[in-house]
Tab-separated table of C-alpha atoms and ligand atoms in Angstrom:
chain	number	residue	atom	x	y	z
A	1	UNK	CA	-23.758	-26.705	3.966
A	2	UNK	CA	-20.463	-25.045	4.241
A	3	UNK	CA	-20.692	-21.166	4.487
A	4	UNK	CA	-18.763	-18.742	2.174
A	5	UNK	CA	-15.250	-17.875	3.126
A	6	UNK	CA	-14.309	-14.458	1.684
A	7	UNK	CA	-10.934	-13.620	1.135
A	8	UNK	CA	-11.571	-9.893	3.032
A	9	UNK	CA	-14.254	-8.305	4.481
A	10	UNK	CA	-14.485	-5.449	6.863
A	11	UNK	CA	-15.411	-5.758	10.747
A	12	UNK	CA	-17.519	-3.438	12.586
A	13	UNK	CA	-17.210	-4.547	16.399
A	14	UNK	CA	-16.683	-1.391	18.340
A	15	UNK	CA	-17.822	2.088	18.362
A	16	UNK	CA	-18.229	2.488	14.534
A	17	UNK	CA	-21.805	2.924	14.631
A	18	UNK	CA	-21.749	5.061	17.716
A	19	UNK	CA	-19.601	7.827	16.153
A	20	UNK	CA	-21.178	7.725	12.481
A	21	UNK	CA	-24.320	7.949	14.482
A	22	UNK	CA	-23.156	10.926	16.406
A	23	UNK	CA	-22.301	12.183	12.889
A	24	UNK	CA	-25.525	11.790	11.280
A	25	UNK	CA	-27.421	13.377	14.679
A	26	UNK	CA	-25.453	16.239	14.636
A	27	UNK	CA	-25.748	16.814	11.650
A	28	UNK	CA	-22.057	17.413	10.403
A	29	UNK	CA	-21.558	14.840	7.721
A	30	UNK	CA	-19.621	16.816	5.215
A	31	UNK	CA	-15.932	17.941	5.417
A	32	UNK	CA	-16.164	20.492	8.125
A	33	UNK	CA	-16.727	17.849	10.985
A	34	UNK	CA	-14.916	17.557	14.669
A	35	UNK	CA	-14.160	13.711	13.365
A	36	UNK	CA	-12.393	15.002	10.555
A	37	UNK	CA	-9.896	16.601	12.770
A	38	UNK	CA	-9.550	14.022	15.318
A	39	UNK	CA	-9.199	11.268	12.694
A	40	UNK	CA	-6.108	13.748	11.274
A	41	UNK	CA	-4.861	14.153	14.880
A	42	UNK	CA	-5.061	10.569	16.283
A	43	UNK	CA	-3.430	9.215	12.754
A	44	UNK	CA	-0.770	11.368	13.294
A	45	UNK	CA	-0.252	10.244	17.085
A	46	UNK	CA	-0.428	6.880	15.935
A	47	UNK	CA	2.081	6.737	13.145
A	48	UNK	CA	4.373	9.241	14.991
A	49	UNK	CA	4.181	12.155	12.400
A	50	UNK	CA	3.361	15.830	12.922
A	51	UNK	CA	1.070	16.151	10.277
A	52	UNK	CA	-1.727	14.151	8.484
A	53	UNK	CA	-4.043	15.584	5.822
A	54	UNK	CA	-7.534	13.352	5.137
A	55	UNK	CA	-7.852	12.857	1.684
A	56	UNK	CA	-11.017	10.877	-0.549
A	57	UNK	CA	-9.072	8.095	-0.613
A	58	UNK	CA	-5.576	6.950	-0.913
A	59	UNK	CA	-5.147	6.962	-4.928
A	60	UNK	CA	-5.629	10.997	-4.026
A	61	UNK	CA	-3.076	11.055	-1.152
A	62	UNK	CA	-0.487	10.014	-4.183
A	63	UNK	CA	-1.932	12.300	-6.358
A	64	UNK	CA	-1.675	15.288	-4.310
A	65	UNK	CA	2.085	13.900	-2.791
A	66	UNK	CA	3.616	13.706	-6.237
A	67	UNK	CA	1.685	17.391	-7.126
A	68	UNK	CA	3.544	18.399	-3.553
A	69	UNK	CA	6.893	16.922	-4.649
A	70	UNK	CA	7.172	18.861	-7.835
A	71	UNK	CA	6.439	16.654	-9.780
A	72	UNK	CA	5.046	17.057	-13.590
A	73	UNK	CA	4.604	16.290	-17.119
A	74	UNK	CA	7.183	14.591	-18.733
A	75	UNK	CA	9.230	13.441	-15.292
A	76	UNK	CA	9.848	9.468	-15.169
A	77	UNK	CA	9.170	8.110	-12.151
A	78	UNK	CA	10.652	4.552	-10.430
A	79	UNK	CA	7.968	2.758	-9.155
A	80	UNK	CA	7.736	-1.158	-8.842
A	81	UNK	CA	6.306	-3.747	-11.357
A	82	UNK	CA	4.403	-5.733	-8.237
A	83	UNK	CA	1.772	-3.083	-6.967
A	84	UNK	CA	-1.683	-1.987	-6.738
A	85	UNK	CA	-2.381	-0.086	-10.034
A	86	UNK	CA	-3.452	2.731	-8.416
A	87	UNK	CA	0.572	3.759	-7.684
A	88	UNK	CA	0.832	4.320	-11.189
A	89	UNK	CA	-2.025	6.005	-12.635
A	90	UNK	CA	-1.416	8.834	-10.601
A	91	UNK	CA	1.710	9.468	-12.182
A	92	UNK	CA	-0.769	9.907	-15.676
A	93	UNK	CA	-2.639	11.754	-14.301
A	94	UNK	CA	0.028	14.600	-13.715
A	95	UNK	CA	1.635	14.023	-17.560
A	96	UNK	CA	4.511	11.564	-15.449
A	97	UNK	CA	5.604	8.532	-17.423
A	98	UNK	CA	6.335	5.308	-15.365
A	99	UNK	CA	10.007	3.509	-14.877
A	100	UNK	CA	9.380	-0.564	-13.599
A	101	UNK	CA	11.484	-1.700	-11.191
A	102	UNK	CA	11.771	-5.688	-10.203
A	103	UNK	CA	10.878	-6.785	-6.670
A	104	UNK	CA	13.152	-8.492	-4.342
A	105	UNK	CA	11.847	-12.521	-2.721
A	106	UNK	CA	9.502	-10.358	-0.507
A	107	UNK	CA	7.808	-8.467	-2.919
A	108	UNK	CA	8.641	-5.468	-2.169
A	109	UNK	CA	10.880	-3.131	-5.175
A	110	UNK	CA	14.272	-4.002	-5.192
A	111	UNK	CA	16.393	-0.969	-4.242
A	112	UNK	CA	19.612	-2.660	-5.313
A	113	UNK	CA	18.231	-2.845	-8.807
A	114	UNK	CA	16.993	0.983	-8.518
A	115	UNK	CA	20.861	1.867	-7.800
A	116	UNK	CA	22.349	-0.750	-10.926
A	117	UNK	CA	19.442	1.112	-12.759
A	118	UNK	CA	20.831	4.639	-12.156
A	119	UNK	CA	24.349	3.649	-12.372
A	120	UNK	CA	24.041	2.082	-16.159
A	121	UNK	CA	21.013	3.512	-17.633
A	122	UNK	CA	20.891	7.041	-16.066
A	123	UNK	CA	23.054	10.712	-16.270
A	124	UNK	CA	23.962	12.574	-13.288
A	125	UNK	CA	24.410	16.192	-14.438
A	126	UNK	CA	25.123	17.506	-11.033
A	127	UNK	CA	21.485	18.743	-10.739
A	128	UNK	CA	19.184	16.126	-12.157
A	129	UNK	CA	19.098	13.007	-13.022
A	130	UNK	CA	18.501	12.213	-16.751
A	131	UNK	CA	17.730	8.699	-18.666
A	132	UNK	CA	19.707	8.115	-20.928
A	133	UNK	CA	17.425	6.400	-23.347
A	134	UNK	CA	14.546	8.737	-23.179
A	135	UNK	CA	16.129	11.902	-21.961
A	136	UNK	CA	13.767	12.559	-19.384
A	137	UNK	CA	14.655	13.403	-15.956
A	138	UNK	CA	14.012	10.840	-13.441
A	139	UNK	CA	12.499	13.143	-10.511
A	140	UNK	CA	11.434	10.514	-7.821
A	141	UNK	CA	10.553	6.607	-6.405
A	142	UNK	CA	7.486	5.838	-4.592
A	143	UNK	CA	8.358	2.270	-2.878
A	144	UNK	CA	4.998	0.085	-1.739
A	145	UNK	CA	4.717	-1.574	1.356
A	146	UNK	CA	3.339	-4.657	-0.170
A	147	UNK	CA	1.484	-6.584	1.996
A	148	UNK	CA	2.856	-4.615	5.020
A	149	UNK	CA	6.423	-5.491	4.103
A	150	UNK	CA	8.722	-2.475	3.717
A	151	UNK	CA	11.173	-2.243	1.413
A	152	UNK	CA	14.920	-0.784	2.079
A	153	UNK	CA	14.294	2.672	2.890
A	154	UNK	CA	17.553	2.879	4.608
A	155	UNK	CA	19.362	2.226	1.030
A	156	UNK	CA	17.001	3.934	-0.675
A	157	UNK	CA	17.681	7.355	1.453
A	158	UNK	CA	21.016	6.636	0.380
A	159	UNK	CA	20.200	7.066	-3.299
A	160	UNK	CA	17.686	9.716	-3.072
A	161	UNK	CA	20.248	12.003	-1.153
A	162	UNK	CA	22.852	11.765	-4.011
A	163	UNK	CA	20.370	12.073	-6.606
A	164	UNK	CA	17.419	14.455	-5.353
A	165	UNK	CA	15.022	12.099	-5.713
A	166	UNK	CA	11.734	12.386	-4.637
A	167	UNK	CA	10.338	9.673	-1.863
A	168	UNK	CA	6.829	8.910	-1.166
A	169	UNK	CA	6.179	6.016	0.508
A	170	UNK	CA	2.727	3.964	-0.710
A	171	UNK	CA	1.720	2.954	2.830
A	172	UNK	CA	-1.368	1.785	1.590
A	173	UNK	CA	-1.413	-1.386	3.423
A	174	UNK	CA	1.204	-1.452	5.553
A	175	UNK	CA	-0.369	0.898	8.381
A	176	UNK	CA	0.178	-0.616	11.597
A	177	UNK	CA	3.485	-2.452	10.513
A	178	UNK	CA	6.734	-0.710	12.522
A	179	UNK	CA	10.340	-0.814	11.343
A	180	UNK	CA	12.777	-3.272	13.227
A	181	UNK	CA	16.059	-2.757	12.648
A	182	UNK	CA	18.458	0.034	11.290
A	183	UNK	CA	18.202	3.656	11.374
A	184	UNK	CA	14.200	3.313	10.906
A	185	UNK	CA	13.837	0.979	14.191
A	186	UNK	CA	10.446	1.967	15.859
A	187	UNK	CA	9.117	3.605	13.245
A	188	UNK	CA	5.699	3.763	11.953
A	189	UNK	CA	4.655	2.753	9.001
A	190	UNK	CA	3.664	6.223	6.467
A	191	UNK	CA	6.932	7.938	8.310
A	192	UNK	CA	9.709	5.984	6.643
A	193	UNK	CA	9.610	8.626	3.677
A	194	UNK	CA	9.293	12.746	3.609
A	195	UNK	CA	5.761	11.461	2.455
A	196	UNK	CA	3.371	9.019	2.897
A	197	UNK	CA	0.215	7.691	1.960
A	198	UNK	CA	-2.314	5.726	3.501
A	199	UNK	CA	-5.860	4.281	2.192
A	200	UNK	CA	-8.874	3.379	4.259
A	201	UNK	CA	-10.884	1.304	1.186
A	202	UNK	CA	-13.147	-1.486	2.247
A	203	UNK	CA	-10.010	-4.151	2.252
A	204	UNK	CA	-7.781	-2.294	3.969
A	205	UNK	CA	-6.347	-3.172	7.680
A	206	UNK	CA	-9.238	-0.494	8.830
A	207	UNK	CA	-11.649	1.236	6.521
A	208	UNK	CA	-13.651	4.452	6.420
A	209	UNK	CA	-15.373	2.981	3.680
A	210	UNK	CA	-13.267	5.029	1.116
A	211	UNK	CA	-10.459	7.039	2.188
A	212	UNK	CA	-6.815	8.225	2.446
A	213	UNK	CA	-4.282	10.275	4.664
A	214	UNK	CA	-1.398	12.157	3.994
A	215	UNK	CA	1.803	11.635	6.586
A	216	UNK	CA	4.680	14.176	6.903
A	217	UNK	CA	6.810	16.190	9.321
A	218	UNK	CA	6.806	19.014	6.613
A	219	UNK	CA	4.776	21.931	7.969
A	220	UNK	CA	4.740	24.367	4.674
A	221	UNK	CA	4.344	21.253	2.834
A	222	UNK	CA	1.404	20.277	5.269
A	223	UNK	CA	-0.754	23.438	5.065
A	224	UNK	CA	-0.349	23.340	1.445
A	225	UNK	CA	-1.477	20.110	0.948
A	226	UNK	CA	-4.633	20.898	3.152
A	227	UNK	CA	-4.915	24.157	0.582
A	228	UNK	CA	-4.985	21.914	-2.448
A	229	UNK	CA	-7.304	18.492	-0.820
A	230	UNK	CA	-9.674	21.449	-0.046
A	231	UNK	CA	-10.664	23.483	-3.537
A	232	UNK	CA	-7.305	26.175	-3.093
A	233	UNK	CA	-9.211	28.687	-1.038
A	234	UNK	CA	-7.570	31.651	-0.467
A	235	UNK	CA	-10.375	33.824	0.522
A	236	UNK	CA	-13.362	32.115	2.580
A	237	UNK	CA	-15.991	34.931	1.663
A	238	UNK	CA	-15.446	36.019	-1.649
A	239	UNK	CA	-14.207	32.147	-2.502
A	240	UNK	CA	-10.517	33.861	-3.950
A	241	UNK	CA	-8.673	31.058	-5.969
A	242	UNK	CA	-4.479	31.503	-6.709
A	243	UNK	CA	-4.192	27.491	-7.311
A	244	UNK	CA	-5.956	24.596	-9.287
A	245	UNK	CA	-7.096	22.893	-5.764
A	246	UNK	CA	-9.082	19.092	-5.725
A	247	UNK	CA	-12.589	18.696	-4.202
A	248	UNK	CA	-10.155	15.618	-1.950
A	249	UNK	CA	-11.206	15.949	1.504
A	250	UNK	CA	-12.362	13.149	3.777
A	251	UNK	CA	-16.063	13.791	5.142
A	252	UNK	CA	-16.805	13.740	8.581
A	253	UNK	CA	-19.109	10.428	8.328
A	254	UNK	CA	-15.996	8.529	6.695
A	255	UNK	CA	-13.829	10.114	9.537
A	256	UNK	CA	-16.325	8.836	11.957
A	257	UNK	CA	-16.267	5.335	11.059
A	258	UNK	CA	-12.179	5.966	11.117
A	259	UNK	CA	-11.969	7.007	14.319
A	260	UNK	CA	-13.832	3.921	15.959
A	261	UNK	CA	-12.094	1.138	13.341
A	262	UNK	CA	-8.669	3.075	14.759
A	263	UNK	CA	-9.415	2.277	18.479
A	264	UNK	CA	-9.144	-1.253	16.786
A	265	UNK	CA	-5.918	-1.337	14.874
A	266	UNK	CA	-3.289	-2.529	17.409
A	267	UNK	CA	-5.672	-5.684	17.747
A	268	UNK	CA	-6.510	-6.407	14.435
A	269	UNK	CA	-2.837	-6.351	13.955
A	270	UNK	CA	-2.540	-8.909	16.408
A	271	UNK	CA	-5.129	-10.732	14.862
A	272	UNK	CA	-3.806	-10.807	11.605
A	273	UNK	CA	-0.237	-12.039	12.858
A	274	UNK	CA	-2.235	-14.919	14.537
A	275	UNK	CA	-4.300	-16.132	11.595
A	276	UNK	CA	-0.839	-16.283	9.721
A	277	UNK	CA	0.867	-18.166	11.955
A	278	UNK	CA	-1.834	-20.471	12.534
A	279	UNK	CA	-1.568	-20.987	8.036
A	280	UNK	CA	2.319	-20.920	8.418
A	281	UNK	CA	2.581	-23.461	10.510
A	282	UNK	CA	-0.056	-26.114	8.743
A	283	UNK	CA	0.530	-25.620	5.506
A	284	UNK	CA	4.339	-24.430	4.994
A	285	UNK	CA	5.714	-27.803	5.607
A	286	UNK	CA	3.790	-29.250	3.069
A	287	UNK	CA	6.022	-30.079	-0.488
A	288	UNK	CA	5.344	-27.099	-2.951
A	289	UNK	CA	3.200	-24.564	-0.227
A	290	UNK	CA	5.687	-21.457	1.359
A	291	UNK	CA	4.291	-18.553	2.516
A	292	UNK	CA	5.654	-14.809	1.948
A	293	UNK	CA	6.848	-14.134	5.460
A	294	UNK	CA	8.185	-10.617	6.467
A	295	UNK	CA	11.424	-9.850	6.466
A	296	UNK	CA	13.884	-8.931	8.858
A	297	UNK	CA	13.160	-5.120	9.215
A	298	UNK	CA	9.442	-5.218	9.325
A	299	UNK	CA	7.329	-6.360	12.689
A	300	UNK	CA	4.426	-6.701	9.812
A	301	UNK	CA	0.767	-5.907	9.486
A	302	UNK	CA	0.304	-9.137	7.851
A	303	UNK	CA	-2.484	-7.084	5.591
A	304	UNK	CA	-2.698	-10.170	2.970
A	305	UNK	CA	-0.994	-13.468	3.137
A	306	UNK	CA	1.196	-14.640	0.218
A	307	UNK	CA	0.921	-18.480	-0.108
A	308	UNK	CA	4.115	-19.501	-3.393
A	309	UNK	CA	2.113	-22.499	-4.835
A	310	UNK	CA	5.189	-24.523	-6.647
A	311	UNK	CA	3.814	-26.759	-8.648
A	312	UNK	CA	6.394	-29.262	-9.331
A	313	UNK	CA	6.699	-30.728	-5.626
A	314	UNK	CA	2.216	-29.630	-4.771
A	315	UNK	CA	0.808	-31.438	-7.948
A	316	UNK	CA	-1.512	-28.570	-8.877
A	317	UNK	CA	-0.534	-24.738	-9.963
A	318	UNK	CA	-1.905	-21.300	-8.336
A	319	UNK	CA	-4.716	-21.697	-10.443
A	320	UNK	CA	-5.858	-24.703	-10.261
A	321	UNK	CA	-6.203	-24.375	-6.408
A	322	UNK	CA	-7.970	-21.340	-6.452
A	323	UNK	CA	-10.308	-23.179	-8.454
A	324	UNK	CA	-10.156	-26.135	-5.941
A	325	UNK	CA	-10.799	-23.508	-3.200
A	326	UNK	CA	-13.676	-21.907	-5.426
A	327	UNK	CA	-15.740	-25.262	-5.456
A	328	UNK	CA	-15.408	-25.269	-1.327
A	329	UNK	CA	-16.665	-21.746	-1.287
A	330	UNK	CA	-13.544	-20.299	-0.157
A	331	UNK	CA	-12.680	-17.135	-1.861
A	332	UNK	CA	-8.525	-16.722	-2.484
A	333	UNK	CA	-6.666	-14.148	-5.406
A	334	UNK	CA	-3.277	-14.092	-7.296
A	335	UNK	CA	-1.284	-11.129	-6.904
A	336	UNK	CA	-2.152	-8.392	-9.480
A	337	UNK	CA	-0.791	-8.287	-13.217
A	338	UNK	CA	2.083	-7.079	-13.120
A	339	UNK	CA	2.195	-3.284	-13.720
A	340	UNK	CA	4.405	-3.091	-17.022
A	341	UNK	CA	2.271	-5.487	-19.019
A	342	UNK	CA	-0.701	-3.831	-18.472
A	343	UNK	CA	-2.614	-2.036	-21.609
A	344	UNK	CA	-2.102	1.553	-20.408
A	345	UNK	CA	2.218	0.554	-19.762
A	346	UNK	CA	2.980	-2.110	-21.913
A	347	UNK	CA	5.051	0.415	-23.530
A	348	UNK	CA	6.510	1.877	-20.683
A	349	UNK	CA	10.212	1.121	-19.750
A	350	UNK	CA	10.950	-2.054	-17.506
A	351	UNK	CA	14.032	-2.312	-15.905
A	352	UNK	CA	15.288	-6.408	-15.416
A	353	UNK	CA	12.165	-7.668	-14.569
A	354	UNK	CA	12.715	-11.258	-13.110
A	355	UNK	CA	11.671	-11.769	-9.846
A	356	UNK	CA	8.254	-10.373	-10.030
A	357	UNK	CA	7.609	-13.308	-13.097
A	358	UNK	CA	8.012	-15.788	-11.101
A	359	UNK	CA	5.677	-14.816	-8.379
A	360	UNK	CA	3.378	-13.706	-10.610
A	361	UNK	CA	2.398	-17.200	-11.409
A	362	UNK	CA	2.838	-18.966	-8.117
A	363	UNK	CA	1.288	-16.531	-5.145
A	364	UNK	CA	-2.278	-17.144	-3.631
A	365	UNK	CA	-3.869	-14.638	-1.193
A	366	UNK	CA	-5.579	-16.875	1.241
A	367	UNK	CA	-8.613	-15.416	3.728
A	368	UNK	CA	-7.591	-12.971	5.503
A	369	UNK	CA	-10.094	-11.153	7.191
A	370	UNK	CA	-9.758	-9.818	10.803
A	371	UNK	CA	-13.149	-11.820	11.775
A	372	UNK	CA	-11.995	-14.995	10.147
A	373	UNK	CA	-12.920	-17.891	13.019
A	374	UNK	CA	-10.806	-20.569	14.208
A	375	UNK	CA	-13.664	-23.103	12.278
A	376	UNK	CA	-12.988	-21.383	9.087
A	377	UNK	CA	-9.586	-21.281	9.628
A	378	UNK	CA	-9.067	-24.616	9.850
A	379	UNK	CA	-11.352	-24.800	6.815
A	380	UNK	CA	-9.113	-23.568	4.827
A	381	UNK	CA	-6.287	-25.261	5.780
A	382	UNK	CA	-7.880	-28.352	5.457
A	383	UNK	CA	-9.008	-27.320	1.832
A	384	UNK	CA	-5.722	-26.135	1.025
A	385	UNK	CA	-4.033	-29.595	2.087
A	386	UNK	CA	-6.293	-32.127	0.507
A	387	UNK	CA	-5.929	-30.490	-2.603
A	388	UNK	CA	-2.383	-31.578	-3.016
A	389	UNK	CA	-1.821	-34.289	-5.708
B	1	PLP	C1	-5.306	0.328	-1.940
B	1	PLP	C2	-4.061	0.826	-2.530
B	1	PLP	C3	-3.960	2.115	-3.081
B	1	PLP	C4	-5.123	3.006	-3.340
B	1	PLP	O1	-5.904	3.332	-2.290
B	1	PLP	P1	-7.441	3.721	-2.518
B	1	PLP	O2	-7.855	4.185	-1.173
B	1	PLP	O3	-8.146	2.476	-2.953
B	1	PLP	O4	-7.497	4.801	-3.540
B	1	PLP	C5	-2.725	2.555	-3.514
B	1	PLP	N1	-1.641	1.782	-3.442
B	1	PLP	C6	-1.699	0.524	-2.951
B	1	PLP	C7	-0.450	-0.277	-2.883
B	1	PLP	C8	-2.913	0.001	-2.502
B	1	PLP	O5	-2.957	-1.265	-2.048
């Protein structure tokens, strides 16, 4: 009997248990831990930043980013159609009202169509920029690294300059990608912005279970998002309060599970890039199968991998394969509905969406965990192949 292939699962080779152990015997498990700290530190080493602040998790990185940015109630926000949901309802939860943007053939937002979208539908008034149809100032963007892919920050810079816009980049799932060409070359993913945001859930390139970090060079900005992740105390003794803070701060035993899964990273990357090579080269020169590859400024993560199903030339659609895949107890996903057609945004304004349509239908997220073995690896692509009509 064939075993169950799941499409992501966490891996726990190294010192994980050692440190959460270490955790648990010393009995600092709540936010005021030496892993904390060290998780903050060796983040920010990695990714090249001076600062990191450990949040709950990453929806709460955003939250407290766009709080940090100046952002409130009734500011419209450019954000892409193809993304986690999570990007967006943090902008409701500060009063901020959505603006979809299209995504370019790698997923990622298209910043050309962010630019056409200021030039024809917005206001410059020399200070702000307004919408013209709602009347609301546009304050910011926060591009996602989907699937480890970056988007063009370069352009985007470009934009935000002449426009004082806001930038926090959703690094969610890009950590360990790096930046290949252009002014960003060498660069870290969660540096590519004046903010960005990184989660640590279960699916995530490494996990602390549930988690998030904060990434900037800002150092007011930095202490004060530290003030507001940790309850706004201004007084440690008679518990003074001058700000609405968040209860956000990472504990020391998700820290601790961080700090061994980091030690891990640069090889899971690796890992990753293999197992998508290995599925790029079987199965992308079969009629109807491409893959999502990533593009020419990323050296990517390869977090998930984007298999287009085209029906037409493979015989089946997206769908019918996962259920193909189901029946051989291999686990695969379609990308998420898209952003502006779900219940809480359906009313929300869309700028041209095209692109992200068409993927919508078509894309497959095939296994894609760091412990996947060659056996089910070739599982899968065997799967994959005979279910072509
Ligand atoms: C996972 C994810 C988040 C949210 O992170 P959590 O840690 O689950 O809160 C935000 N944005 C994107 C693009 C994600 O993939």
């Amino acid at each position: 009997m064939d075993s169950f292939i799941p499409l992501s699962v966490p891996s726990f080779q190294g010192n994980e248990l050692k440190y959460v152990s270490n955790a648990v015997e010393t009995e600092w498990v709540s936010t005021a831990g030496s892993y904390v700290n060290d998780f903050e530190k060796k983040i920010a080493e990695y990714v090249g930043s001076k600062h990191s602040i450990s949040t709950v998790n990453g929806t709460a990185a955003l939250h407290i980013t766009l709080l940090e940015s100046g952002i409130s109630s009734g500011d419209e926000v450019i954000v892409p159609t193809v993304t986690f949901i999570a990007t967006i309802n943090v902008l409701r939860y500060i009063g901020a009202e959505p603006v979809f943007m299209d995504c370019t053939d790698d997923l990622t937002v298209d910043i050309k169509k962010v630019e056409k979208f200021i030039l024809n539908e917005c206001i410059w008034d020399g200070e702000k920029l307004i919408n013209k149809t709602s009347k609301n100032r546009v304050a910011a963007v926060i591009p996602v690294d989907i699937y480890g892919n970056f988007p063009d920050y370069e352009h985007l810079e470009s934009i935000s300059e002449k426009y004082k816009l806001k930038v926090i980049q959703d690094a969610a799932e890009s950590l360990g990608s790096h930046c290949i060409s252009g002014k960003y070359k060498n660069k870290k993913a969660g540096i590519l912005a004046p903010f960005g945001c990184l989660s640590f859930n279960g699916n995530k390139i490494i996990t602390t279970g549930g988690g998030g970090m904060i990434i900037t060079n800002d150092d007011q900005a930095a202490s004060h998002m530290k003030y507001l992740t940790t309850q706004a105390k201004d007084d440690p003794v008679y518990y003074k309060h001058n700000e609405v803070g968040f209860n956000y701060r990472m504990t020391n035993l998700q820290a601790a599970l961080g700090v061994a899964q980091l030690e891990k990273l640069d090889e899971y990357v690796e890992k990753k890039r293999y197992i998508f090579n290995r599925y790029n080269e079987k199965l992308s020169n079969i009629k109807g199968l491409s893959f999502i590859k990533e593009n020419e400024r990323t050296y990517s993560n390869y977090w998930f991998f984007s298999l287009v199903v085209n029906k037409e030339n493979f015989g089946i659609d997206r769908d019918q394969l996962m259920a193909y895949l189901q029946d051989k107890k291999i686990q695969t996903r379609p990308i998420w509905v898209l952003n502006h057609k779900q219940k809480p945004y359906k009313n929300c304004f869309a700028y041209e969406i095209e692109k992200a349509y068409y993927y919508y239908d078509k894309i497959l997220s095939l296994p894609c965990s760091v412990n996947l073995s060659d056996d089910d690896l070739g599982r899968v692509i065997g799967a994959v192949i005979s279910a072509k009509k």
